[in-house]
Each structure stands twice: as structure tokens, then as C-alpha cells.
Coordinates of C-alpha atoms and ligand atoms in Angstrom, one line a residue:
M1 CA -24.3 142.7 -128.0
A2 CA -27.3 140.8 -128.1
N3 CA -30.2 143.1 -125.9
A4 CA -31.9 146.0 -127.4
H5 CA -31.5 148.1 -124.5
T6 CA -27.9 147.7 -124.0
L7 CA -27.5 148.1 -127.8
P8 CA -25.8 152.3 -127.6
V9 CA -27.5 154.7 -129.5
R10 CA -24.7 155.7 -131.4
L11 CA -21.4 153.9 -132.0
P12 CA -18.0 155.1 -130.7
V13 CA -16.3 156.8 -133.4
V14 CA -12.6 155.4 -133.5
W15 CA -10.1 156.6 -135.6
T16 CA -6.6 154.5 -136.8
I17 CA -4.5 156.2 -138.7
A18 CA -2.0 153.8 -140.1
G19 CA -1.1 152.0 -143.2
S20 CA -2.9 151.0 -145.5
D21 CA -1.4 146.7 -145.9
S22 CA -2.9 145.7 -149.9
G23 CA -3.0 141.7 -148.6
G24 CA -5.9 143.1 -146.2
G25 CA -4.6 141.4 -143.3
A26 CA -2.8 143.9 -141.4
G27 CA -2.5 148.0 -141.3
I28 CA -5.8 150.0 -142.2
Q29 CA -7.5 146.5 -143.2
A30 CA -7.0 144.7 -140.2
D31 CA -7.9 148.1 -137.5
L32 CA -11.9 148.8 -139.5
A33 CA -12.7 145.4 -139.8
T34 CA -11.7 145.5 -135.4
M35 CA -13.4 149.2 -135.0
S36 CA -16.3 147.4 -136.4
D37 CA -16.4 144.4 -135.5
L38 CA -16.3 145.9 -131.6
D39 CA -20.0 147.9 -132.4
A40 CA -17.8 151.1 -133.5
H41 CA -17.7 153.7 -136.4
A42 CA -14.4 153.3 -137.8
C43 CA -12.5 156.2 -139.9
S44 CA -8.9 156.1 -141.2
V45 CA -6.2 158.4 -141.9
I46 CA -3.5 156.5 -143.5
T47 CA -0.2 157.5 -143.3
A48 CA 1.6 154.7 -145.8
V49 CA 0.2 153.1 -149.1
T50 CA 1.7 149.5 -149.5
A51 CA 1.9 146.7 -151.7
Q52 CA 2.6 144.2 -149.8
S53 CA 0.6 140.3 -150.1
S54 CA 1.3 137.9 -147.0
V55 CA 4.6 136.7 -148.5
T56 CA 6.5 140.0 -149.1
V57 CA 6.1 143.9 -149.0
A58 CA 7.0 145.6 -152.1
L59 CA 6.7 149.1 -152.3
V60 CA 6.0 152.3 -149.2
E61 CA 5.4 154.9 -150.4
S62 CA 3.9 157.4 -147.7
V63 CA 1.8 160.3 -148.8
S64 CA 1.9 163.3 -149.4
S65 CA 2.2 165.8 -145.2
Q66 CA -1.0 167.6 -147.2
M67 CA -2.6 164.7 -147.6
L68 CA -2.5 163.7 -143.7
K69 CA -3.1 167.1 -142.0
S70 CA -6.0 167.1 -145.0
Q71 CA -7.4 164.1 -143.7
L72 CA -6.3 165.1 -140.1
D73 CA -8.7 168.6 -140.5
T74 CA -11.4 167.3 -142.3
L75 CA -12.2 164.0 -139.9
V76 CA -11.6 166.1 -136.3
S77 CA -15.1 168.8 -136.8
D78 CA -17.5 165.9 -137.9
L79 CA -16.3 163.3 -136.6
P80 CA -14.6 163.7 -133.6
P81 CA -13.0 160.6 -132.0
A82 CA -13.8 158.3 -128.9
A83 CA -9.7 157.5 -129.3
I84 CA -7.2 156.4 -131.7
K85 CA -5.6 154.7 -132.1
I86 CA -2.0 154.7 -133.9
G87 CA 0.8 152.2 -136.2
L88 CA 2.5 152.3 -139.6
L89 CA 4.0 156.2 -139.1
A90 CA 6.4 155.5 -142.2
E91 CA 8.8 158.0 -141.8
Q92 CA 10.1 160.5 -139.4
A93 CA 8.2 164.0 -140.3
Q94 CA 5.3 161.9 -140.1
I95 CA 5.6 161.5 -136.2
D96 CA 6.6 164.9 -135.7
Y97 CA 3.9 166.4 -137.9
L98 CA 1.1 164.2 -136.1
A99 CA 2.0 164.6 -132.0
K100 CA 2.4 168.2 -132.6
W101 CA -1.3 169.0 -134.6
L102 CA -2.4 165.8 -131.6
A103 CA -0.4 168.5 -128.4
K104 CA -3.1 171.0 -130.3
Q105 CA -6.3 169.2 -130.4
Q106 CA -5.5 167.3 -126.5
A107 CA -5.0 170.6 -125.3
S108 CA -9.0 172.5 -126.8
W109 CA -9.9 168.7 -126.2
R110 CA -9.7 169.4 -122.1
Q111 CA -10.6 172.9 -122.1
S112 CA -13.9 171.0 -123.1
G113 CA -13.2 168.6 -119.9
I114 CA -12.7 166.4 -122.7
V115 CA -10.1 162.8 -122.7
V116 CA -9.1 161.2 -126.1
P117 CA -7.6 158.3 -125.3
I118 CA -4.0 157.7 -127.5
I119 CA -3.2 154.2 -128.9
L120 CA 0.5 153.8 -130.3
D121 CA 1.8 150.9 -131.9
P122 CA 4.5 151.7 -132.8
V123 CA 5.4 148.8 -135.9
M124 CA 8.4 148.6 -137.3
V125 CA 8.7 145.1 -138.9
A126 CA 5.5 143.2 -141.3
T127 CA 5.3 139.7 -140.4
C128 CA 7.2 138.1 -143.1
G129 CA 10.0 139.7 -141.8
D130 CA 10.3 142.9 -144.3
A131 CA 11.0 145.9 -143.0
L132 CA 7.9 149.0 -142.8
A133 CA 9.5 151.7 -141.4
N134 CA 12.8 152.8 -140.8
G135 CA 12.2 151.7 -137.5
G136 CA 15.6 152.6 -136.2
R137 CA 16.0 156.1 -137.3
L138 CA 12.4 156.9 -135.9
D139 CA 12.0 159.4 -132.7
F140 CA 8.7 158.3 -130.7
T141 CA 9.6 161.3 -128.1
P142 CA 7.4 164.2 -129.7
F143 CA 3.8 161.6 -128.5
K144 CA 5.9 162.8 -124.5
G145 CA 3.0 163.2 -122.7
L146 CA 0.3 162.3 -125.3
L147 CA 0.3 158.5 -125.5
T148 CA -2.0 156.1 -122.6
L149 CA -0.4 153.6 -124.3
I150 CA 2.0 152.3 -125.9
T151 CA 2.3 148.4 -127.7
P152 CA 5.5 147.5 -128.7
N153 CA 6.2 144.1 -129.4
V154 CA 9.7 142.0 -127.6
S155 CA 11.7 143.4 -130.8
E156 CA 9.8 146.6 -131.0
L157 CA 10.8 146.6 -127.4
A158 CA 14.3 146.3 -127.6
I159 CA 14.8 148.8 -130.5
L160 CA 13.1 151.4 -128.7
A161 CA 14.9 150.8 -125.2
A162 CA 17.6 150.6 -126.9
T163 CA 18.9 147.2 -125.0
E164 CA 19.2 144.0 -125.7
L165 CA 16.4 141.8 -123.4
E166 CA 18.5 139.1 -122.0
S167 CA 16.4 138.3 -119.0
V168 CA 12.5 138.7 -117.8
D169 CA 14.0 141.5 -115.5
A170 CA 15.0 143.2 -119.0
C171 CA 12.0 142.9 -120.5
I172 CA 10.7 144.8 -117.0
S173 CA 13.5 147.5 -117.3
A174 CA 13.1 148.3 -120.6
A175 CA 9.3 148.4 -120.5
K176 CA 9.8 151.2 -117.0
Q177 CA 12.6 152.8 -119.7
L178 CA 10.2 153.4 -122.1
S179 CA 7.5 154.3 -120.3
E180 CA 9.2 157.2 -118.2
Q181 CA 11.0 157.9 -121.1
L182 CA 7.0 159.0 -122.7
S183 CA 4.9 159.0 -119.9
T184 CA 3.3 156.4 -121.1
S185 CA 1.6 152.9 -120.0
V186 CA 3.3 150.4 -122.2
L187 CA 2.1 147.4 -122.7
A188 CA 5.4 145.0 -124.1
K189 CA 3.9 141.8 -126.1
G190 CA 5.6 138.6 -125.6
G191 CA 3.4 136.3 -127.7
D192 CA 6.1 136.8 -130.6
L193 CA 9.4 135.7 -128.9
G194 CA 11.5 136.8 -127.3
P195 CA 13.6 135.2 -123.7
A196 CA 12.8 133.1 -120.4
W197 CA 8.4 134.9 -122.2
C198 CA 7.3 131.3 -122.1
Q199 CA 7.1 128.2 -124.8
H200 CA 3.3 127.4 -123.7
Q201 CA 2.1 130.6 -122.7
A202 CA 2.0 133.8 -124.1
N203 CA 3.2 137.1 -121.4
D204 CA 2.8 139.9 -122.0
L205 CA 4.0 143.2 -119.4
L206 CA 2.0 145.5 -118.5
V207 CA 3.7 148.6 -117.1
C208 CA 0.9 151.3 -116.2
T209 CA 1.6 154.6 -115.2
D210 CA -1.7 157.7 -113.4
V211 CA -4.1 155.3 -115.5
E212 CA -7.9 157.4 -115.7
G213 CA -10.8 155.8 -113.3
I214 CA -9.0 152.5 -112.3
S215 CA -8.1 151.5 -107.9
D216 CA -5.9 153.2 -106.5
K217 CA -3.7 150.6 -105.8
H218 CA -3.1 149.2 -109.4
Q219 CA -1.8 153.0 -110.7
W220 CA 1.9 152.3 -111.2
Q221 CA 1.9 149.1 -111.0
S222 CA 3.4 147.1 -113.1
F223 CA 1.4 142.8 -114.1
W224 CA 1.6 140.1 -116.1
L225 CA -0.9 139.1 -117.8
S226 CA -0.1 135.4 -119.3
S227 CA -2.3 133.1 -121.5
H228 CA -2.6 129.3 -123.3
R229 CA -0.1 130.6 -126.1
V230 CA -2.2 129.9 -129.5
N231 CA 0.0 128.0 -131.8
S232 CA -0.6 129.3 -134.9
Q233 CA 1.6 130.7 -137.6
N234 CA -1.3 133.0 -139.0
S235 CA -0.6 136.2 -137.0
H236 CA -0.9 138.6 -139.9
G237 CA -2.0 140.9 -137.9
T238 CA -2.3 141.1 -134.5
G239 CA -0.5 143.8 -133.5
C240 CA -2.8 145.6 -135.7
T241 CA -5.9 143.7 -134.2
L242 CA -4.8 143.9 -130.4
S243 CA -4.1 148.4 -130.5
S244 CA -7.5 148.3 -132.8
A245 CA -9.2 146.6 -130.5
I246 CA -7.6 148.6 -127.1
A247 CA -9.2 152.1 -128.5
S248 CA -13.0 150.3 -130.1
V249 CA -13.2 148.9 -125.8
M250 CA -11.8 152.4 -124.4
A251 CA -14.4 154.0 -126.6
H252 CA -17.2 152.4 -125.1
G253 CA -15.8 153.7 -122.2
F254 CA -14.2 151.4 -120.1
V255 CA -10.5 152.1 -118.3
L256 CA -7.3 151.1 -119.9
N257 CA -6.8 147.5 -118.1
D258 CA -9.8 146.4 -118.6
A259 CA -9.0 147.6 -122.5
I260 CA -6.3 145.2 -122.5
V261 CA -8.1 142.3 -121.4
V262 CA -10.5 142.8 -123.4
A263 CA -8.0 143.0 -126.1
K264 CA -6.3 140.5 -124.8
A265 CA -8.9 137.5 -125.7
Y266 CA -10.6 139.3 -128.1
V267 CA -6.6 138.2 -130.3
N268 CA -6.9 134.9 -128.7
A269 CA -9.8 134.1 -130.2
G270 CA -9.2 135.5 -133.8
L271 CA -6.1 133.7 -133.5
I272 CA -7.5 130.8 -132.4
A273 CA -10.4 130.8 -135.9
S274 CA -7.0 132.4 -138.1
Y275 CA -7.4 131.4 -141.8
Q276 CA -4.9 131.6 -144.2
P277 CA -5.8 133.5 -147.9
G278 CA -2.5 133.3 -149.2
S279 CA 0.1 131.3 -148.9
G280 CA 2.3 133.4 -146.2
P281 CA 1.2 134.1 -142.7
G282 CA -2.4 133.9 -142.6
C283 CA -4.7 136.7 -140.4
L284 CA -7.1 136.6 -137.3
A285 CA -10.5 136.1 -137.5
R286 CA -13.1 138.8 -135.9
T287 CA -15.1 137.1 -133.1
A288 CA -16.7 140.0 -131.8
W289 CA -16.7 140.9 -128.6
P290 CA -14.7 138.5 -126.2
K291 CA -17.4 136.6 -124.0
D292 CA -15.1 133.5 -123.3
L293 CA -13.8 133.4 -119.7
Q294 CA -10.8 130.5 -120.8
Q295 CA -9.6 133.4 -123.7
F296 CA -9.2 136.5 -121.3
P297 CA -5.2 136.3 -119.4
Y298 CA -4.1 135.1 -116.0
I299 CA -3.6 138.6 -113.9
K300 CA 0.0 138.3 -111.4
V301 CA 1.3 141.6 -109.7
I302 CA 4.7 141.6 -110.3
T303 CA 6.8 142.8 -107.1
A304 CA 9.4 143.6 -106.4
S305 CA 10.7 140.3 -104.8
D306 CA 8.6 138.4 -107.8
T307 CA 8.8 139.0 -111.5
E308 CA 8.6 135.8 -112.7
P309 CA 4.9 135.6 -114.8
M310 CA 2.5 132.9 -113.6
S311 CA 3.4 129.6 -115.1
L312 CA 0.0 128.2 -116.3
A313 CA 0.5 124.6 -114.9
A314 CA 1.5 125.7 -111.7
W315 CA -1.2 128.5 -111.5
E316 CA -3.7 125.0 -112.9
L317 CA -1.8 123.0 -110.1
M318 CA -2.1 125.5 -107.4
N319 CA -6.1 126.1 -107.9
N320 CA -6.4 122.3 -107.1
Q321 CA -4.3 121.6 -104.2
R322 CA -6.1 124.9 -103.1
G323 CA -9.7 124.5 -104.0
D324 CA -13.3 126.8 -104.6
F325 CA -14.1 128.7 -101.4
K326 CA -17.2 127.0 -100.2
Q327 CA -20.2 126.7 -102.5
I328 CA -23.7 129.0 -102.4
D329 CA -26.5 125.7 -102.2
G330 CA -29.3 128.4 -104.6
T331 CA -29.0 131.8 -105.4
L332 CA -28.2 134.7 -103.1
G333 CA -31.5 136.1 -103.3
L334 CA -32.2 139.6 -102.8
Y335 CA -29.4 140.9 -100.9
P336 CA -30.0 143.7 -98.3
V337 CA -26.5 145.3 -97.0
V338 CA -27.4 147.0 -93.6
A339 CA -25.2 148.5 -91.1
D340 CA -26.9 148.1 -88.0
V341 CA -28.1 144.3 -86.1
E342 CA -31.7 145.7 -85.9
L343 CA -33.0 146.7 -88.7
L344 CA -30.3 142.9 -90.3
Q345 CA -32.8 141.3 -87.7
I346 CA -35.9 142.7 -88.9
L347 CA -35.2 142.3 -92.8
L348 CA -34.3 138.1 -91.4
K349 CA -38.0 138.3 -90.0
A350 CA -39.6 139.6 -93.6
G351 CA -37.3 136.5 -94.9
A352 CA -34.0 137.4 -96.1
K353 CA -32.4 134.7 -97.1
T354 CA -28.6 136.0 -97.3
I355 CA -27.8 139.6 -95.7
Q356 CA -25.0 142.0 -94.6
L357 CA -23.4 144.0 -91.8
R358 CA -21.2 146.4 -93.0
V359 CA -20.4 148.9 -90.3
K360 CA -17.6 150.5 -91.2
D361 CA -16.9 152.4 -88.1
A362 CA -13.5 149.5 -87.0
S363 CA -13.6 151.4 -83.9
S364 CA -17.0 151.3 -82.9
P365 CA -17.1 149.6 -79.6
T366 CA -20.0 148.0 -79.9
L367 CA -18.6 145.9 -83.4
E368 CA -17.7 143.0 -81.7
A369 CA -21.2 142.5 -80.3
Q370 CA -23.0 143.2 -83.3
I371 CA -21.0 140.7 -85.2
I372 CA -21.9 137.9 -82.7
K373 CA -25.6 138.5 -82.1
A374 CA -26.1 139.2 -86.1
I375 CA -24.1 135.7 -86.5
A376 CA -26.7 133.8 -83.7
L377 CA -29.4 135.7 -85.7
G378 CA -27.7 134.0 -89.1
R379 CA -28.1 130.6 -87.5
D380 CA -31.4 130.8 -85.7
Y381 CA -33.1 132.3 -89.5
Q382 CA -30.9 129.1 -91.6
S383 CA -30.2 132.9 -93.9
R384 CA -26.4 133.9 -94.8
V385 CA -25.0 136.6 -93.1
F386 CA -22.0 137.8 -94.6
I387 CA -19.7 140.1 -92.4
N388 CA -18.1 143.1 -94.4
D389 CA -14.4 143.8 -93.9
H390 CA -13.9 142.5 -90.0
W391 CA -12.3 138.9 -91.8
Q392 CA -11.2 138.3 -88.7
L393 CA -14.0 139.0 -85.9
A394 CA -16.3 136.8 -88.7
I395 CA -13.4 133.5 -88.3
K396 CA -12.7 134.3 -84.4
H397 CA -17.5 133.8 -84.6
Q398 CA -18.0 131.5 -87.8
A399 CA -20.0 134.0 -89.2
Y400 CA -21.0 132.1 -92.9
G401 CA -19.2 134.7 -94.9
V402 CA -17.2 138.2 -95.2
H403 CA -17.8 141.1 -98.0
L404 CA -14.6 142.1 -99.1
G405 CA -13.2 144.6 -101.5
Q406 CA -10.1 144.1 -103.5
E407 CA -8.1 146.9 -101.5
D408 CA -9.4 144.5 -99.1
L409 CA -7.4 141.9 -100.3
L410 CA -4.1 143.0 -98.8
D411 CA -4.8 143.3 -95.5
S412 CA -7.0 139.5 -95.5
N413 CA -5.7 136.3 -95.0
L414 CA -7.9 133.7 -97.1
K415 CA -5.8 131.3 -96.6
Q416 CA -7.1 131.6 -93.0
L417 CA -10.4 131.8 -94.2
R418 CA -11.2 128.9 -96.6
E419 CA -9.9 127.2 -93.9
A420 CA -12.2 128.6 -91.4
D421 CA -15.0 127.2 -94.2
I422 CA -16.3 131.0 -94.5
A423 CA -17.8 132.0 -97.5
L424 CA -16.2 135.1 -99.5
G425 CA -18.1 137.4 -102.0
L426 CA -15.1 139.9 -103.3
S427 CA -16.5 142.8 -104.9
S428 CA -14.3 144.6 -108.6
H429 CA -15.3 148.0 -111.0
S430 CA -13.9 146.0 -114.0
Y431 CA -13.9 143.6 -116.0
F432 CA -9.5 143.8 -114.8
E433 CA -10.7 143.9 -110.8
I434 CA -13.2 141.1 -112.4
L435 CA -10.5 138.8 -113.2
L436 CA -8.0 139.0 -110.5
A437 CA -11.6 138.4 -107.9
K438 CA -12.3 134.8 -109.5
Q439 CA -8.7 133.5 -109.7
H440 CA -9.9 133.8 -106.0
Q441 CA -12.2 131.5 -106.4
P442 CA -14.9 133.0 -104.4
S443 CA -18.3 132.1 -103.8
Y444 CA -19.7 135.1 -105.2
I445 CA -18.8 138.3 -106.9
A446 CA -20.1 141.7 -107.1
F447 CA -20.3 144.1 -109.9
G448 CA -20.5 147.7 -109.2
H449 CA -21.9 150.6 -108.7
I450 CA -24.1 150.3 -111.5
F451 CA -26.0 153.8 -110.5
P452 CA -25.9 156.5 -108.9
T453 CA -24.7 156.0 -105.5
T454 CA -24.5 158.2 -102.6
T455 CA -24.2 155.4 -99.6
K456 CA -20.1 155.4 -100.4
Q457 CA -18.0 157.3 -102.0
M458 CA -17.0 155.6 -104.5
P459 CA -13.5 156.5 -107.1
S460 CA -14.7 154.6 -110.0
L461 CA -18.0 155.8 -112.4
P462 CA -21.2 154.1 -112.5
Q463 CA -20.3 151.0 -114.7
G464 CA -24.0 151.5 -116.1
L465 CA -26.4 149.0 -118.0
E466 CA -24.3 148.1 -120.4
K467 CA -21.3 146.9 -119.0
L468 CA -22.7 145.2 -117.0
S469 CA -24.2 143.1 -119.6
R470 CA -21.2 142.4 -120.4
Y471 CA -19.6 142.0 -117.3
V472 CA -22.8 138.9 -117.3
S473 CA -21.7 137.6 -120.3
L474 CA -18.2 136.7 -119.9
M475 CA -19.5 135.2 -115.9
K476 CA -22.6 133.9 -116.3
G477 CA -22.8 130.2 -115.1
E478 CA -18.8 130.2 -113.9
L479 CA -20.2 131.8 -110.2
P480 CA -22.9 133.4 -108.5
I481 CA -22.9 137.2 -109.4
V482 CA -24.6 140.1 -107.4
A483 CA -25.3 143.8 -109.4
I484 CA -25.0 147.1 -106.5
G485 CA -25.3 150.5 -106.3
G486 CA -28.3 152.9 -106.7
I487 CA -30.5 150.1 -107.3
D488 CA -34.5 150.2 -106.5
A489 CA -37.9 149.5 -107.9
A490 CA -37.5 151.1 -110.7
R491 CA -34.5 150.5 -112.0
L492 CA -35.5 145.9 -110.7
R493 CA -36.1 145.4 -114.1
S494 CA -33.2 146.7 -115.9
V495 CA -31.4 145.3 -114.3
K496 CA -33.0 141.9 -114.6
A497 CA -32.8 142.0 -118.4
T498 CA -29.1 142.1 -118.4
G499 CA -29.2 138.3 -117.3
V500 CA -27.1 139.0 -113.4
D501 CA -27.8 136.7 -111.0
D502 CA -28.7 138.7 -108.0
I503 CA -29.4 142.1 -106.6
A504 CA -27.3 143.7 -102.9
V505 CA -28.7 147.2 -102.3
V506 CA -28.2 149.7 -99.3
R507 CA -30.8 152.5 -99.5
A508 CA -33.6 151.0 -100.9
L509 CA -34.2 149.3 -98.2
T510 CA -32.6 151.8 -95.1
E511 CA -34.3 154.3 -96.1
A512 CA -37.7 153.2 -96.1
D513 CA -40.5 154.0 -94.5
D514 CA -41.6 150.2 -93.7
P515 CA -38.4 148.8 -94.8
T516 CA -40.0 144.9 -94.3
A517 CA -42.6 146.0 -96.1
A518 CA -39.7 147.7 -99.4
F519 CA -38.0 143.8 -98.4
T520 CA -41.0 141.7 -98.9
A521 CA -42.3 144.5 -102.4
L522 CA -38.9 144.3 -104.1
N523 CA -38.0 140.6 -103.2
R524 CA -41.4 139.7 -104.6
A525 CA -40.3 142.1 -107.8
W526 CA -36.8 140.7 -108.4
A527 CA -38.3 137.3 -107.7
D528 CA -41.5 137.7 -110.8
E529 CA -39.7 139.9 -113.1
K530 CA -38.4 137.4 -116.2
Ligands
LIG601 C1 -22.7 142.8 -102.2 C2 -21.6 143.7 -101.5 N1 -21.1 144.0 -103.1 C3 -20.1 145.8 -102.6 C4 -19.7 146.1 -101.6 C5 -18.2 146.9 -101.3 O1 -17.8 146.2 -100.5 P1 -15.5 147.1 -101.2 O2 -15.8 147.6 -101.7 O3 -14.9 146.9 -99.7 O4 -16.6 148.3 -100.1 P2 -17.0 148.9 -98.3 O5 -18.4 148.2 -98.2 O6 -16.2 147.8 -97.7 O7 -17.6 150.1 -97.7 C6 -20.7 145.2 -100.3 N2 -20.1 145.5 -99.7 N3 -21.1 144.2 -100.7
LIG602 C1 -20.9 149.4 -100.7 C2 -21.4 149.7 -101.9 N1 -20.1 148.8 -103.2 C3 -21.0 149.8 -103.9 S1 -21.8 149.7 -104.4 C4 -21.9 150.9 -102.4 C5 -23.3 151.1 -101.6 C6 -25.3 150.6 -102.4 O1 -25.7 151.5 -101.8 P1 -27.4 152.1 -102.4 O2 -27.8 150.5 -102.5 O3 -27.9 153.1 -101.3 O4 -27.2 152.5 -103.8
LIG603 MG1 -14.7 146.5 -97.8

């Protein structure tokens, strides 16, 4: 990251437990390059040494069990991991030993309140087609309950689930079966081949179990993550890079679903800039933390009645026909969020150009009257009044805009809102939710909560300035972006430094002795701060 204040003070430590690829494109070599490119300190536990080039695997030799044990024990006390990636395990004894070691270690980490995500890439075959491990005979069940994610490609999924994958539904069933078998989330990669996994796009299948830190509505859900296919022969080390990137991003404190979409964007960018150092398949370039929205996947929730991935061509067509939500003229400005219409009027008088009425009690007998008054005041003061949650009343009384959370989207009718020409603001709490929000082409996206807040009980942890900076570098210029949560005069400068367009505040105004003076001071400070 460019901003000094957003740099992590210490790089998070990430371990790769994998095999050496003497050709340099995959294995430990790809893992170390990826981890350091994604601002992590990489440690390695080598399971096997391969004599390998881009065209052949000449020899695979496992390290001794004593060496495996010694690497793990030596690292753990001095360089404990924030996340672990596991790649090539060349024989069953290594799986059995590592699973036992991790089970013991996880119990001790858990006692100290530490969660270490573990990502397993069940490597079996090199890109040139030669076997690296005796895949058919490896049993990964000792890892049951220890993993955060397993990332098989289509052929590995077929072996692990012991089934033919002839249709999309068969792939989904196999991934769900594997998820149950190992009690872990599964990312089944369709990038290489596969029935109906499409030629023009790469569709990966994410089956989530109970993922820590994500919205309740995304737990136990399955998703298609689709990207334009990058037609490159230089795909050696793609799986190693993906799983290392997921571990690195999680080590920075991002939730699993975020790490997956960032890692997918990282791999896409690496494939586009890939190169061929030998005469066989080349390898991925290292292109740093992804900031180009084009490289991030399109996300589609899989339901019982709709299991097909979204065709990106159909998505583009639908988008063109559907159009965007109303665009905001100029900037939102300092955006107060208030619970009553009296304060709303005071702040409009003080000069608020965007404001939200957030009445959380849907059974309040004065709800509709308050909404009618707030909308009328917005017209009087020529300001944008957004109504939180109550989208039907907002349509009925022709509000300027509506603000909805990701959960609210399930019960609302975006088509009706668009047809009524009502602006839409959407909340997001992660990369994953930003991508989901962006797919609706709203009028703005709010990122939160940035700092701890007492205004609302939040299901997620405060995002902090480092994550906010990363979200901003992804979304700046795409749509107006607003930060919310715990923002006040003292924090204004550090928030502004991230480049976010605007800020939304509750307590900084509602708890002020003089809300008019507080608004004026904060508004001026936000406008003046560079
Ligand atoms: C500007 C802005 N950002 C976020 C929110 C939160 O909306 P939501 O997630 O729907 O939660 P509730 O406000 O409904 O509790 C917001 N209201 N405004
Ligand atoms: C409604 C909401 N959504 C995310 S944070 C938040 C509350 C922000 O309130 P405050 O500015 O008082 O921390
Ligand atoms: Mg809401």
C-alpha cells in the first residue's frame, strides 16, 4: 500500500508447508513469491524436493519425517503463523503426521484465543501432467475439522469425492460431499477444465460452511465466482499461487470470502502478465495486491432452483438493459444519519446536502408521518434525503433515496425502486459484500464499520483504516464511496487520508451539545482536509 500510515507495522507471518519446485514456477517457490508480494513474511516447511522443469518431473523425494517434524517445531515458537497454506504432501505418512501436529497445535492456539486459518491445496499432478503425489491413494480425512478451506481443481475434486463430474449439479454435489467429509469450506476450481464449466469464462465453486466473521446470510451458502477466462498456456503454479494468496490475505485479517475474491483477482492479474521462462508452460507474474475491479469475480448465489453459473455475457447484457440507479450529482458531503425528523430539520438548516432518516422501530405509529415530513423537508432544503430500510414507504412518498443493508436486499424489490427513480445506497462490510453491492449498480456504497461503534450491534469486526484504504483503492471512481462507523472530529484526518469520498456519522452529531455547531465544524474540517 502506498500510504505509510496504512502499512502494517509488522508483516503477518504465513507458513507454506509444501514441496520445492526446482523449476521455480510452482510449489514453495511460487508460495514464497506470492506471500511476500502480498505483504506477508513467508516461512517454509518443505515436504518434498522435486527435480522438475517446465516440461517434466524427473524425481520426487520426500524429506525425512524427522526433518518435517523439526521444521514445524523449530518455527512454531519463534515465528508462529497468522495463516498456513498446505501444498504437496507426497505420501500418506506426511498427511498423518501433519494432521496430528496441527490438531495438537490448534488446541493450544484455541486456548490462547488464536484462530489460525489453514488452506489445503490438495496437489496431485504438475501442470506438465506428471504425478507429484500418489493422489489416488492419498487419504486426506485425518485433516477433518482442521481446515478452513480446501482448493481442489476439477480433477482433484473427482478423485477426492470418488465420482465422475459430468454436469454442473454433479460438481456441486461432489463439492458439498467433500465439504461434509472434511468439515471445511471448499473452493472447487473450474479454471482448467470440466463439464459445462464454460469456455469463455472461469467458474469456481465456493461451498461455505460456518465461515467466521461473515454475514449470517452467507453462512452455509454456495456461490459461483466467475471471471473472464484468461487464455494463457503459462498456468504453472496457478493453484499454489491461489492458495498462498488466500492464506496471505487471511493473515491480514480478512475473512475467508474476501481472501478468496482477492486471491482470484491476484491470479487473474498474474495470468494476464504471465511469462514463459522454459519451453513448457510458463508461470504467473507477481502483480501485488489487486486493485483492478475487472479482475475480481462476478458472484452468484446458488439456490435449489438455480444452480447454473452466471454467463458473463448475459450479465453484461442484463446490466445494459437494466441501467444503473440514479447518479448522485457532485459529492454526498458530510452525511448525517439521524433517528428523528426534528434533528433532521436542524441539520438541513445547518447545510447538510445529504442526510438519512434511520428509524429502526418499524412498528412506530409515527413512522409514515416522519418519513413524509423528512421527504418534504428534503425538497424544501433541496437536499438528498435517504430513508433507511423502509423502501415501500420511500416509494409511496417519492423519496430521493433509500439506504439498504445486504440483509435488507433479500426482502426488497430493487426493480420497483429503480422504476420509481429512487437513489440507492448499499452497506458493505467486506470485499465480498462490496462486489455483491456493486453488481446492483447502486448510487453509492457505504463501507463500515470502520471504528468501534455503540450505535449499532455489528456482526463483523471494525474494518480499520488498512482495510478501508484497500477498499478505496478498489472502488475509487467507480461509485461514490462513504465510510461509516465511529467517525468523529479526532479521526477525520486519518479517514480522509484513505481517499474515501465522504463520511457518514451518527454520534458525532447526535451526542453533540450543539448539533448545528458540530455539523458546521465537521463539515468544514472534512472539506478543508487534504
Ligand atoms: C450511510 C449508511 N451506511 C450504513 C448504514 C447501515 O445500514 P444497514 O446495514 O442496513 O443497517 P441499519 O442502519 O439498517 O441498522 C446506514 N444506515 N447508512
Ligand atoms: C448504522 C451503522 N452502520 C454501520 S456503522 C453504523 C453506525 C455508525 O454510528 P456512529 O457514527 O455513531 O459510530
Ligand atoms: Mg438496514
